[in-house]
Protein backbone atom coordinates (compact mmCIF):
# COMPACT_ATOMS: atom_id res chain seq x y z
CA UNK A 1 0.00 0.00 0.00
CA UNK A 2 1.30 3.46 -0.88
CA UNK A 3 0.90 6.45 1.42
CA UNK A 4 -2.52 8.10 1.43
CA UNK A 5 -2.86 11.21 -0.72
CA UNK A 6 -2.90 14.34 1.47
CA UNK A 7 -6.02 16.49 0.94
CA UNK A 8 -3.99 19.40 -0.50
CA UNK A 9 -2.86 17.11 -3.35
CA UNK A 10 -6.37 16.29 -4.51
CA UNK A 11 -6.40 19.12 -7.13
CA UNK A 12 -3.33 17.43 -8.73
CA UNK A 13 -4.55 13.82 -8.42
CA UNK A 14 -5.57 13.72 -12.10
CA UNK A 15 -1.84 13.75 -12.97
CA UNK A 16 -0.87 10.65 -10.97
CA UNK A 17 0.52 7.66 -12.83
CA UNK A 18 2.98 6.63 -15.48
CA UNK A 19 2.44 8.21 -18.89
CA UNK A 20 4.02 7.09 -22.15
CA UNK A 21 3.85 8.41 -25.68
CA UNK A 22 5.53 10.41 -28.38
CA UNK A 23 6.27 14.02 -29.10
CA UNK A 24 7.53 16.41 -31.74
CA UNK A 25 10.24 18.94 -31.05
CA UNK A 26 11.33 22.05 -32.87
CA UNK A 27 13.17 25.30 -32.36
CA UNK A 28 14.29 27.94 -34.88
CA UNK A 29 17.93 26.85 -34.41
CA UNK A 30 17.51 23.04 -34.64
CA UNK A 31 16.09 20.42 -37.01
CA UNK A 32 12.63 19.11 -36.14
CA UNK A 33 12.77 15.85 -34.21
CA UNK A 34 10.42 13.23 -32.83
CA UNK A 35 10.81 11.60 -29.45
CA UNK A 36 9.44 8.97 -27.13
CA UNK A 37 8.73 9.88 -23.54
CA UNK A 38 7.98 8.31 -20.19
CA UNK A 39 6.65 10.62 -17.48
CA UNK A 40 5.68 9.69 -13.93
CA UNK A 41 3.80 11.73 -11.33
CA UNK A 42 3.94 9.98 -7.94
CA UNK A 43 2.63 10.46 -4.43
CA UNK A 44 5.22 9.90 -1.69
CA UNK A 45 2.95 10.85 1.22
CA UNK A 46 4.27 14.42 1.49
CA UNK A 47 2.46 17.60 0.29
CA UNK A 48 4.06 17.48 -3.17
CA UNK A 49 4.12 15.11 -6.13
CA UNK A 50 7.38 13.89 -7.61
CA UNK A 51 7.74 14.23 -11.39
CA UNK A 52 10.29 12.23 -13.36
CA UNK A 53 10.61 12.41 -17.10
CA UNK A 54 12.84 10.57 -19.60
CA UNK A 55 12.91 10.94 -23.34
CA UNK A 56 14.53 9.30 -26.34
CA UNK A 57 14.97 11.01 -29.70
CA UNK A 58 13.96 8.84 -32.68
CA UNK A 59 16.36 9.42 -35.56
CA UNK A 60 17.22 7.19 -38.55
CA UNK A 61 15.62 4.15 -36.89
CA UNK A 62 17.60 4.73 -33.69
CA UNK A 63 16.28 5.54 -30.21
CA UNK A 64 18.82 7.82 -28.56
CA UNK A 65 18.60 8.90 -24.87
CA UNK A 66 17.68 12.60 -24.73
CA UNK A 67 16.34 15.04 -22.16
CA UNK A 68 15.38 14.09 -18.56
CA UNK A 69 13.79 16.07 -15.74
CA UNK A 70 13.34 15.61 -12.00
CA UNK A 71 10.90 17.89 -10.24
CA UNK A 72 8.65 18.45 -7.26
CA UNK A 73 5.13 19.80 -7.79
CA UNK A 74 3.95 21.75 -4.74
CA UNK A 75 0.26 22.70 -4.75
CA UNK A 76 -0.59 26.03 -3.15
CA UNK A 77 -3.99 27.42 -2.13
CA UNK A 78 -6.58 28.52 -4.68
CA UNK A 79 -5.33 26.41 -7.57
CA UNK A 80 -1.80 27.70 -7.76
CA UNK A 81 1.20 25.41 -8.00
CA UNK A 82 4.98 25.70 -7.67
CA UNK A 83 7.29 23.37 -9.61
CA UNK A 84 10.97 22.97 -8.70
CA UNK A 85 12.91 21.29 -11.56
CA UNK A 86 16.42 20.12 -12.42
CA UNK A 87 17.48 19.50 -16.03
CA UNK A 88 20.65 17.72 -17.21
CA UNK A 89 21.47 20.50 -19.68
CA UNK A 90 22.58 22.76 -16.81
CA UNK A 91 19.22 24.43 -16.16
CA UNK A 92 17.57 24.67 -12.72
CA UNK A 93 14.25 26.43 -12.46
CA UNK A 94 11.21 27.31 -10.43
CA UNK A 95 7.96 27.46 -12.35
CA UNK A 96 4.69 28.80 -11.03
CA UNK A 97 1.20 28.61 -12.44
CA UNK A 98 -2.35 27.45 -12.07
CA UNK A 99 -4.39 24.30 -12.03
CA UNK A 100 -7.82 24.80 -13.57
CA UNK A 101 -9.76 21.52 -13.56
CA UNK A 102 -7.46 19.20 -15.47
CA UNK A 103 -5.45 21.94 -17.22
CA UNK A 104 -2.15 23.23 -15.83
CA UNK A 105 -0.35 26.33 -17.11
CA UNK A 106 3.14 27.13 -15.88
CA UNK A 107 5.88 29.64 -16.55
CA UNK A 108 9.37 29.97 -15.14
CA UNK A 109 9.68 32.42 -12.26
CA UNK A 110 13.41 31.86 -11.70
CA UNK A 111 15.69 30.05 -14.12
CA UNK A 112 19.44 29.70 -13.68
CA UNK A 113 21.97 28.09 -15.99
CA UNK A 114 25.31 26.50 -15.12
CA UNK A 115 28.48 28.05 -16.61
CA UNK A 116 28.55 25.53 -19.48
CA UNK A 117 24.80 25.52 -20.25
CA UNK A 118 23.25 27.08 -23.34
CA UNK A 119 21.41 30.33 -22.74
CA UNK A 120 17.83 29.63 -21.60
CA UNK A 121 15.76 32.59 -20.40
CA UNK A 122 12.17 31.42 -20.01
CA UNK A 123 9.99 28.32 -20.25
CA UNK A 124 6.21 28.10 -20.49
CA UNK A 125 4.20 24.87 -20.30
CA UNK A 126 0.59 23.79 -20.75
CA UNK A 127 -0.69 20.35 -19.72
CA UNK A 128 -4.21 19.14 -20.51
CA UNK A 129 -5.51 15.80 -19.22
CA UNK A 130 -8.67 14.15 -20.56
CA UNK A 131 -9.22 10.79 -18.88
CA UNK A 132 -6.07 8.79 -19.59
CA UNK A 133 -4.72 11.16 -22.24
CA UNK A 134 -2.22 13.92 -21.44
CA UNK A 135 -1.19 16.53 -24.00
CA UNK A 136 1.46 19.12 -23.26
CA UNK A 137 3.22 22.01 -24.99
CA UNK A 138 6.48 23.66 -23.97
CA UNK A 139 7.60 27.06 -25.26
CA UNK A 140 11.10 28.34 -24.66
CA UNK A 141 13.05 31.58 -24.92
CA UNK A 142 16.67 30.52 -25.44
CA UNK A 143 19.85 30.99 -27.51
CA UNK A 144 18.93 34.57 -28.56
CA UNK A 145 15.48 33.53 -29.87
CA UNK A 146 12.11 34.88 -28.79
CA UNK A 147 9.62 32.65 -26.97
CA UNK A 148 8.97 29.83 -29.46
CA UNK A 149 7.49 26.29 -29.39
CA UNK A 150 10.01 23.60 -28.41
CA UNK A 151 7.88 20.52 -27.56
CA UNK A 152 4.44 19.03 -28.15
CA UNK A 153 3.60 15.54 -26.88
CA UNK A 154 0.63 13.23 -26.46
CA UNK A 155 0.92 10.60 -23.74
CA UNK A 156 -1.36 7.85 -22.40
CA UNK A 157 -1.63 6.75 -18.77
CA UNK A 158 -0.28 3.23 -18.45
CA UNK A 159 -0.42 2.48 -14.72
C1 LIG B 1 11.13 15.96 -23.86
C2 LIG B 1 12.01 16.92 -23.54
C3 LIG B 1 13.06 17.43 -24.50
C4 LIG B 1 13.60 16.83 -25.60
C5 LIG B 1 13.30 15.44 -26.17
C6 LIG B 1 14.55 17.78 -26.17
C7 LIG B 1 15.30 17.54 -27.30
C8 LIG B 1 16.11 18.45 -27.91
C9 LIG B 1 16.86 18.21 -29.13
C10 LIG B 1 16.87 16.88 -29.89
C11 LIG B 1 17.52 19.34 -29.43
C12 LIG B 1 18.39 19.61 -30.66
C13 LIG B 1 19.70 18.96 -30.65
C14 LIG B 1 20.41 19.07 -29.32
O1 LIG B 1 20.86 20.18 -28.95
O2 LIG B 1 20.48 18.02 -28.65
C15 LIG B 1 17.23 20.30 -28.38
C16 LIG B 1 17.76 21.56 -28.30
C17 LIG B 1 17.66 22.36 -27.20
N1 LIG B 1 16.84 22.16 -26.11
FE1 LIG B 1 15.62 20.60 -25.81
N2 LIG B 1 14.57 18.92 -25.41
C18 LIG B 1 13.69 18.75 -24.38
C19 LIG B 1 13.42 19.65 -23.37
C20 LIG B 1 14.12 20.82 -23.17
C21 LIG B 1 14.00 21.67 -22.01
C22 LIG B 1 13.02 21.46 -20.85
C23 LIG B 1 14.90 22.68 -22.17
C24 LIG B 1 15.22 23.83 -21.23
C25 LIG B 1 15.31 23.65 -19.92
C26 LIG B 1 15.55 22.47 -23.44
C27 LIG B 1 16.53 23.30 -23.97
C28 LIG B 1 17.10 23.16 -25.21
C29 LIG B 1 18.07 24.08 -25.76
C30 LIG B 1 18.62 25.33 -25.07
C31 LIG B 1 18.42 23.59 -27.01
C32 LIG B 1 19.48 24.13 -27.95
C33 LIG B 1 19.04 25.00 -29.05
C34 LIG B 1 20.27 25.36 -29.87
O3 LIG B 1 21.35 24.83 -29.62
O4 LIG B 1 20.15 26.18 -30.74
N3 LIG B 1 15.06 21.33 -24.02
N4 LIG B 1 16.34 19.74 -27.49
PDB file of C-alpha atoms and ligand atoms in Angstrom:
ATOM      1  CA  UNK A   1       0.000   0.000   0.000  1.00  0.00           C
ATOM      2  CA  UNK A   2       1.296   3.462  -0.883  1.00  0.00           C
ATOM      3  CA  UNK A   3       0.901   6.455   1.416  1.00  0.00           C
ATOM      4  CA  UNK A   4      -2.520   8.104   1.430  1.00  0.00           C
ATOM      5  CA  UNK A   5      -2.861  11.211  -0.722  1.00  0.00           C
ATOM      6  CA  UNK A   6      -2.898  14.344   1.468  1.00  0.00           C
ATOM      7  CA  UNK A   7      -6.024  16.491   0.937  1.00  0.00           C
ATOM      8  CA  UNK A   8      -3.995  19.404  -0.497  1.00  0.00           C
ATOM      9  CA  UNK A   9      -2.861  17.110  -3.354  1.00  0.00           C
ATOM     10  CA  UNK A  10      -6.368  16.293  -4.513  1.00  0.00           C
ATOM     11  CA  UNK A  11      -6.401  19.123  -7.132  1.00  0.00           C
ATOM     12  CA  UNK A  12      -3.333  17.432  -8.727  1.00  0.00           C
ATOM     13  CA  UNK A  13      -4.553  13.825  -8.417  1.00  0.00           C
ATOM     14  CA  UNK A  14      -5.571  13.720 -12.098  1.00  0.00           C
ATOM     15  CA  UNK A  15      -1.837  13.755 -12.971  1.00  0.00           C
ATOM     16  CA  UNK A  16      -0.873  10.647 -10.971  1.00  0.00           C
ATOM     17  CA  UNK A  17       0.520   7.656 -12.825  1.00  0.00           C
ATOM     18  CA  UNK A  18       2.982   6.631 -15.482  1.00  0.00           C
ATOM     19  CA  UNK A  19       2.438   8.212 -18.892  1.00  0.00           C
ATOM     20  CA  UNK A  20       4.020   7.094 -22.151  1.00  0.00           C
ATOM     21  CA  UNK A  21       3.846   8.407 -25.682  1.00  0.00           C
ATOM     22  CA  UNK A  22       5.529  10.410 -28.376  1.00  0.00           C
ATOM     23  CA  UNK A  23       6.265  14.020 -29.101  1.00  0.00           C
ATOM     24  CA  UNK A  24       7.526  16.407 -31.738  1.00  0.00           C
ATOM     25  CA  UNK A  25      10.242  18.936 -31.054  1.00  0.00           C
ATOM     26  CA  UNK A  26      11.330  22.045 -32.866  1.00  0.00           C
ATOM     27  CA  UNK A  27      13.166  25.303 -32.360  1.00  0.00           C
ATOM     28  CA  UNK A  28      14.291  27.940 -34.880  1.00  0.00           C
ATOM     29  CA  UNK A  29      17.933  26.849 -34.415  1.00  0.00           C
ATOM     30  CA  UNK A  30      17.507  23.041 -34.640  1.00  0.00           C
ATOM     31  CA  UNK A  31      16.090  20.424 -37.011  1.00  0.00           C
ATOM     32  CA  UNK A  32      12.633  19.107 -36.136  1.00  0.00           C
ATOM     33  CA  UNK A  33      12.768  15.847 -34.212  1.00  0.00           C
ATOM     34  CA  UNK A  34      10.424  13.226 -32.831  1.00  0.00           C
ATOM     35  CA  UNK A  35      10.805  11.604 -29.453  1.00  0.00           C
ATOM     36  CA  UNK A  36       9.439   8.965 -27.125  1.00  0.00           C
ATOM     37  CA  UNK A  37       8.726   9.877 -23.539  1.00  0.00           C
ATOM     38  CA  UNK A  38       7.981   8.308 -20.185  1.00  0.00           C
ATOM     39  CA  UNK A  39       6.654  10.616 -17.482  1.00  0.00           C
ATOM     40  CA  UNK A  40       5.677   9.695 -13.925  1.00  0.00           C
ATOM     41  CA  UNK A  41       3.799  11.731 -11.326  1.00  0.00           C
ATOM     42  CA  UNK A  42       3.944   9.979  -7.937  1.00  0.00           C
ATOM     43  CA  UNK A  43       2.630  10.461  -4.426  1.00  0.00           C
ATOM     44  CA  UNK A  44       5.218   9.897  -1.690  1.00  0.00           C
ATOM     45  CA  UNK A  45       2.947  10.854   1.223  1.00  0.00           C
ATOM     46  CA  UNK A  46       4.270  14.421   1.494  1.00  0.00           C
ATOM     47  CA  UNK A  47       2.464  17.599   0.294  1.00  0.00           C
ATOM     48  CA  UNK A  48       4.063  17.476  -3.172  1.00  0.00           C
ATOM     49  CA  UNK A  49       4.122  15.112  -6.133  1.00  0.00           C
ATOM     50  CA  UNK A  50       7.379  13.887  -7.611  1.00  0.00           C
ATOM     51  CA  UNK A  51       7.743  14.233 -11.390  1.00  0.00           C
ATOM     52  CA  UNK A  52      10.294  12.234 -13.355  1.00  0.00           C
ATOM     53  CA  UNK A  53      10.610  12.413 -17.101  1.00  0.00           C
ATOM     54  CA  UNK A  54      12.839  10.574 -19.595  1.00  0.00           C
ATOM     55  CA  UNK A  55      12.913  10.938 -23.339  1.00  0.00           C
ATOM     56  CA  UNK A  56      14.534   9.300 -26.343  1.00  0.00           C
ATOM     57  CA  UNK A  57      14.967  11.010 -29.700  1.00  0.00           C
ATOM     58  CA  UNK A  58      13.959   8.842 -32.677  1.00  0.00           C
ATOM     59  CA  UNK A  59      16.358   9.421 -35.557  1.00  0.00           C
ATOM     60  CA  UNK A  60      17.216   7.193 -38.554  1.00  0.00           C
ATOM     61  CA  UNK A  61      15.617   4.151 -36.889  1.00  0.00           C
ATOM     62  CA  UNK A  62      17.603   4.725 -33.691  1.00  0.00           C
ATOM     63  CA  UNK A  63      16.281   5.541 -30.208  1.00  0.00           C
ATOM     64  CA  UNK A  64      18.822   7.822 -28.557  1.00  0.00           C
ATOM     65  CA  UNK A  65      18.605   8.900 -24.874  1.00  0.00           C
ATOM     66  CA  UNK A  66      17.681  12.598 -24.734  1.00  0.00           C
ATOM     67  CA  UNK A  67      16.339  15.043 -22.156  1.00  0.00           C
ATOM     68  CA  UNK A  68      15.378  14.090 -18.557  1.00  0.00           C
ATOM     69  CA  UNK A  69      13.792  16.072 -15.739  1.00  0.00           C
ATOM     70  CA  UNK A  70      13.336  15.605 -12.004  1.00  0.00           C
ATOM     71  CA  UNK A  71      10.897  17.892 -10.244  1.00  0.00           C
ATOM     72  CA  UNK A  72       8.646  18.454  -7.258  1.00  0.00           C
ATOM     73  CA  UNK A  73       5.133  19.799  -7.794  1.00  0.00           C
ATOM     74  CA  UNK A  74       3.952  21.755  -4.736  1.00  0.00           C
ATOM     75  CA  UNK A  75       0.257  22.695  -4.753  1.00  0.00           C
ATOM     76  CA  UNK A  76      -0.591  26.030  -3.155  1.00  0.00           C
ATOM     77  CA  UNK A  77      -3.993  27.425  -2.135  1.00  0.00           C
ATOM     78  CA  UNK A  78      -6.577  28.518  -4.680  1.00  0.00           C
ATOM     79  CA  UNK A  79      -5.334  26.410  -7.570  1.00  0.00           C
ATOM     80  CA  UNK A  80      -1.801  27.702  -7.765  1.00  0.00           C
ATOM     81  CA  UNK A  81       1.200  25.413  -8.001  1.00  0.00           C
ATOM     82  CA  UNK A  82       4.982  25.697  -7.675  1.00  0.00           C
ATOM     83  CA  UNK A  83       7.288  23.366  -9.613  1.00  0.00           C
ATOM     84  CA  UNK A  84      10.967  22.975  -8.697  1.00  0.00           C
ATOM     85  CA  UNK A  85      12.911  21.291 -11.555  1.00  0.00           C
ATOM     86  CA  UNK A  86      16.420  20.119 -12.419  1.00  0.00           C
ATOM     87  CA  UNK A  87      17.476  19.498 -16.032  1.00  0.00           C
ATOM     88  CA  UNK A  88      20.653  17.717 -17.205  1.00  0.00           C
ATOM     89  CA  UNK A  89      21.466  20.504 -19.685  1.00  0.00           C
ATOM     90  CA  UNK A  90      22.583  22.760 -16.812  1.00  0.00           C
ATOM     91  CA  UNK A  91      19.223  24.435 -16.155  1.00  0.00           C
ATOM     92  CA  UNK A  92      17.575  24.666 -12.720  1.00  0.00           C
ATOM     93  CA  UNK A  93      14.251  26.428 -12.459  1.00  0.00           C
ATOM     94  CA  UNK A  94      11.213  27.306 -10.432  1.00  0.00           C
ATOM     95  CA  UNK A  95       7.960  27.463 -12.352  1.00  0.00           C
ATOM     96  CA  UNK A  96       4.685  28.800 -11.028  1.00  0.00           C
ATOM     97  CA  UNK A  97       1.201  28.613 -12.437  1.00  0.00           C
ATOM     98  CA  UNK A  98      -2.349  27.454 -12.072  1.00  0.00           C
ATOM     99  CA  UNK A  99      -4.387  24.298 -12.034  1.00  0.00           C
ATOM    100  CA  UNK A 100      -7.821  24.802 -13.566  1.00  0.00           C
ATOM    101  CA  UNK A 101      -9.759  21.524 -13.560  1.00  0.00           C
ATOM    102  CA  UNK A 102      -7.457  19.199 -15.465  1.00  0.00           C
ATOM    103  CA  UNK A 103      -5.451  21.938 -17.223  1.00  0.00           C
ATOM    104  CA  UNK A 104      -2.153  23.231 -15.831  1.00  0.00           C
ATOM    105  CA  UNK A 105      -0.351  26.332 -17.110  1.00  0.00           C
ATOM    106  CA  UNK A 106       3.144  27.125 -15.878  1.00  0.00           C
ATOM    107  CA  UNK A 107       5.879  29.644 -16.551  1.00  0.00           C
ATOM    108  CA  UNK A 108       9.367  29.967 -15.142  1.00  0.00           C
ATOM    109  CA  UNK A 109       9.684  32.422 -12.261  1.00  0.00           C
ATOM    110  CA  UNK A 110      13.411  31.855 -11.700  1.00  0.00           C
ATOM    111  CA  UNK A 111      15.690  30.054 -14.121  1.00  0.00           C
ATOM    112  CA  UNK A 112      19.437  29.699 -13.678  1.00  0.00           C
ATOM    113  CA  UNK A 113      21.968  28.093 -15.988  1.00  0.00           C
ATOM    114  CA  UNK A 114      25.306  26.503 -15.120  1.00  0.00           C
ATOM    115  CA  UNK A 115      28.485  28.054 -16.609  1.00  0.00           C
ATOM    116  CA  UNK A 116      28.555  25.527 -19.478  1.00  0.00           C
ATOM    117  CA  UNK A 117      24.804  25.517 -20.250  1.00  0.00           C
ATOM    118  CA  UNK A 118      23.252  27.079 -23.336  1.00  0.00           C
ATOM    119  CA  UNK A 119      21.411  30.327 -22.740  1.00  0.00           C
ATOM    120  CA  UNK A 120      17.830  29.630 -21.604  1.00  0.00           C
ATOM    121  CA  UNK A 121      15.762  32.593 -20.398  1.00  0.00           C
ATOM    122  CA  UNK A 122      12.174  31.424 -20.007  1.00  0.00           C
ATOM    123  CA  UNK A 123       9.994  28.322 -20.252  1.00  0.00           C
ATOM    124  CA  UNK A 124       6.207  28.096 -20.491  1.00  0.00           C
ATOM    125  CA  UNK A 125       4.202  24.869 -20.299  1.00  0.00           C
ATOM    126  CA  UNK A 126       0.591  23.789 -20.746  1.00  0.00           C
ATOM    127  CA  UNK A 127      -0.687  20.348 -19.720  1.00  0.00           C
ATOM    128  CA  UNK A 128      -4.210  19.141 -20.507  1.00  0.00           C
ATOM    129  CA  UNK A 129      -5.512  15.802 -19.224  1.00  0.00           C
ATOM    130  CA  UNK A 130      -8.671  14.148 -20.558  1.00  0.00           C
ATOM    131  CA  UNK A 131      -9.218  10.788 -18.885  1.00  0.00           C
ATOM    132  CA  UNK A 132      -6.075   8.787 -19.592  1.00  0.00           C
ATOM    133  CA  UNK A 133      -4.721  11.162 -22.244  1.00  0.00           C
ATOM    134  CA  UNK A 134      -2.217  13.918 -21.442  1.00  0.00           C
ATOM    135  CA  UNK A 135      -1.187  16.529 -24.003  1.00  0.00           C
ATOM    136  CA  UNK A 136       1.465  19.121 -23.255  1.00  0.00           C
ATOM    137  CA  UNK A 137       3.222  22.006 -24.986  1.00  0.00           C
ATOM    138  CA  UNK A 138       6.480  23.665 -23.975  1.00  0.00           C
ATOM    139  CA  UNK A 139       7.601  27.060 -25.262  1.00  0.00           C
ATOM    140  CA  UNK A 140      11.096  28.342 -24.656  1.00  0.00           C
ATOM    141  CA  UNK A 141      13.050  31.578 -24.922  1.00  0.00           C
ATOM    142  CA  UNK A 142      16.671  30.516 -25.443  1.00  0.00           C
ATOM    143  CA  UNK A 143      19.854  30.990 -27.505  1.00  0.00           C
ATOM    144  CA  UNK A 144      18.932  34.569 -28.558  1.00  0.00           C
ATOM    145  CA  UNK A 145      15.482  33.531 -29.873  1.00  0.00           C
ATOM    146  CA  UNK A 146      12.105  34.884 -28.786  1.00  0.00           C
ATOM    147  CA  UNK A 147       9.619  32.650 -26.966  1.00  0.00           C
ATOM    148  CA  UNK A 148       8.967  29.827 -29.463  1.00  0.00           C
ATOM    149  CA  UNK A 149       7.492  26.287 -29.385  1.00  0.00           C
ATOM    150  CA  UNK A 150      10.011  23.597 -28.405  1.00  0.00           C
ATOM    151  CA  UNK A 151       7.877  20.517 -27.563  1.00  0.00           C
ATOM    152  CA  UNK A 152       4.435  19.033 -28.152  1.00  0.00           C
ATOM    153  CA  UNK A 153       3.605  15.538 -26.883  1.00  0.00           C
ATOM    154  CA  UNK A 154       0.633  13.235 -26.461  1.00  0.00           C
ATOM    155  CA  UNK A 155       0.915  10.596 -23.743  1.00  0.00           C
ATOM    156  CA  UNK A 156      -1.364   7.848 -22.397  1.00  0.00           C
ATOM    157  CA  UNK A 157      -1.633   6.753 -18.774  1.00  0.00           C
ATOM    158  CA  UNK A 158      -0.279   3.225 -18.448  1.00  0.00           C
ATOM    159  CA  UNK A 159      -0.419   2.479 -14.718  1.00  0.00           C
TER     160      UNK A 159
HETATM  161  C1  LIG B   1      11.132  15.962 -23.860  1.00  0.00           C
HETATM  162  C2  LIG B   1      12.011  16.920 -23.540  1.00  0.00           C
HETATM  163  C3  LIG B   1      13.062  17.429 -24.502  1.00  0.00           C
HETATM  164  C4  LIG B   1      13.599  16.829 -25.601  1.00  0.00           C
HETATM  165  C5  LIG B   1      13.302  15.441 -26.171  1.00  0.00           C
HETATM  166  C6  LIG B   1      14.548  17.780 -26.168  1.00  0.00           C
HETATM  167  C7  LIG B   1      15.298  17.538 -27.304  1.00  0.00           C
HETATM  168  C8  LIG B   1      16.113  18.447 -27.908  1.00  0.00           C
HETATM  169  C9  LIG B   1      16.864  18.205 -29.130  1.00  0.00           C
HETATM  170  C10 LIG B   1      16.872  16.884 -29.889  1.00  0.00           C
HETATM  171  C11 LIG B   1      17.520  19.340 -29.434  1.00  0.00           C
HETATM  172  C12 LIG B   1      18.390  19.611 -30.660  1.00  0.00           C
HETATM  173  C13 LIG B   1      19.701  18.961 -30.645  1.00  0.00           C
HETATM  174  C14 LIG B   1      20.412  19.068 -29.324  1.00  0.00           C
HETATM  175  O1  LIG B   1      20.858  20.182 -28.953  1.00  0.00           O
HETATM  176  O2  LIG B   1      20.477  18.017 -28.647  1.00  0.00           O
HETATM  177  C15 LIG B   1      17.231  20.296 -28.384  1.00  0.00           C
HETATM  178  C16 LIG B   1      17.755  21.562 -28.298  1.00  0.00           C
HETATM  179  C17 LIG B   1      17.658  22.361 -27.201  1.00  0.00           C
HETATM  180  N1  LIG B   1      16.845  22.156 -26.108  1.00  0.00           N
HETATM  181 FE1  LIG B   1      15.621  20.603 -25.812  1.00  0.00          FE
HETATM  182  N2  LIG B   1      14.570  18.921 -25.412  1.00  0.00           N
HETATM  183  C18 LIG B   1      13.694  18.751 -24.380  1.00  0.00           C
HETATM  184  C19 LIG B   1      13.415  19.650 -23.373  1.00  0.00           C
HETATM  185  C20 LIG B   1      14.123  20.821 -23.167  1.00  0.00           C
HETATM  186  C21 LIG B   1      13.996  21.668 -22.011  1.00  0.00           C
HETATM  187  C22 LIG B   1      13.018  21.457 -20.852  1.00  0.00           C
HETATM  188  C23 LIG B   1      14.900  22.684 -22.167  1.00  0.00           C
HETATM  189  C24 LIG B   1      15.218  23.826 -21.235  1.00  0.00           C
HETATM  190  C25 LIG B   1      15.309  23.654 -19.921  1.00  0.00           C
HETATM  191  C26 LIG B   1      15.554  22.472 -23.443  1.00  0.00           C
HETATM  192  C27 LIG B   1      16.526  23.300 -23.974  1.00  0.00           C
HETATM  193  C28 LIG B   1      17.095  23.161 -25.209  1.00  0.00           C
HETATM  194  C29 LIG B   1      18.074  24.078 -25.757  1.00  0.00           C
HETATM  195  C30 LIG B   1      18.624  25.331 -25.073  1.00  0.00           C
HETATM  196  C31 LIG B   1      18.423  23.589 -27.006  1.00  0.00           C
HETATM  197  C32 LIG B   1      19.482  24.129 -27.948  1.00  0.00           C
HETATM  198  C33 LIG B   1      19.041  24.999 -29.051  1.00  0.00           C
HETATM  199  C34 LIG B   1      20.274  25.362 -29.868  1.00  0.00           C
HETATM  200  O3  LIG B   1      21.345  24.826 -29.622  1.00  0.00           O
HETATM  201  O4  LIG B   1      20.147  26.180 -30.744  1.00  0.00           O
HETATM  202  N3  LIG B   1      15.058  21.335 -24.021  1.00  0.00           N
HETATM  203  N4  LIG B   1      16.342  19.737 -27.486  1.00  0.00           N
END
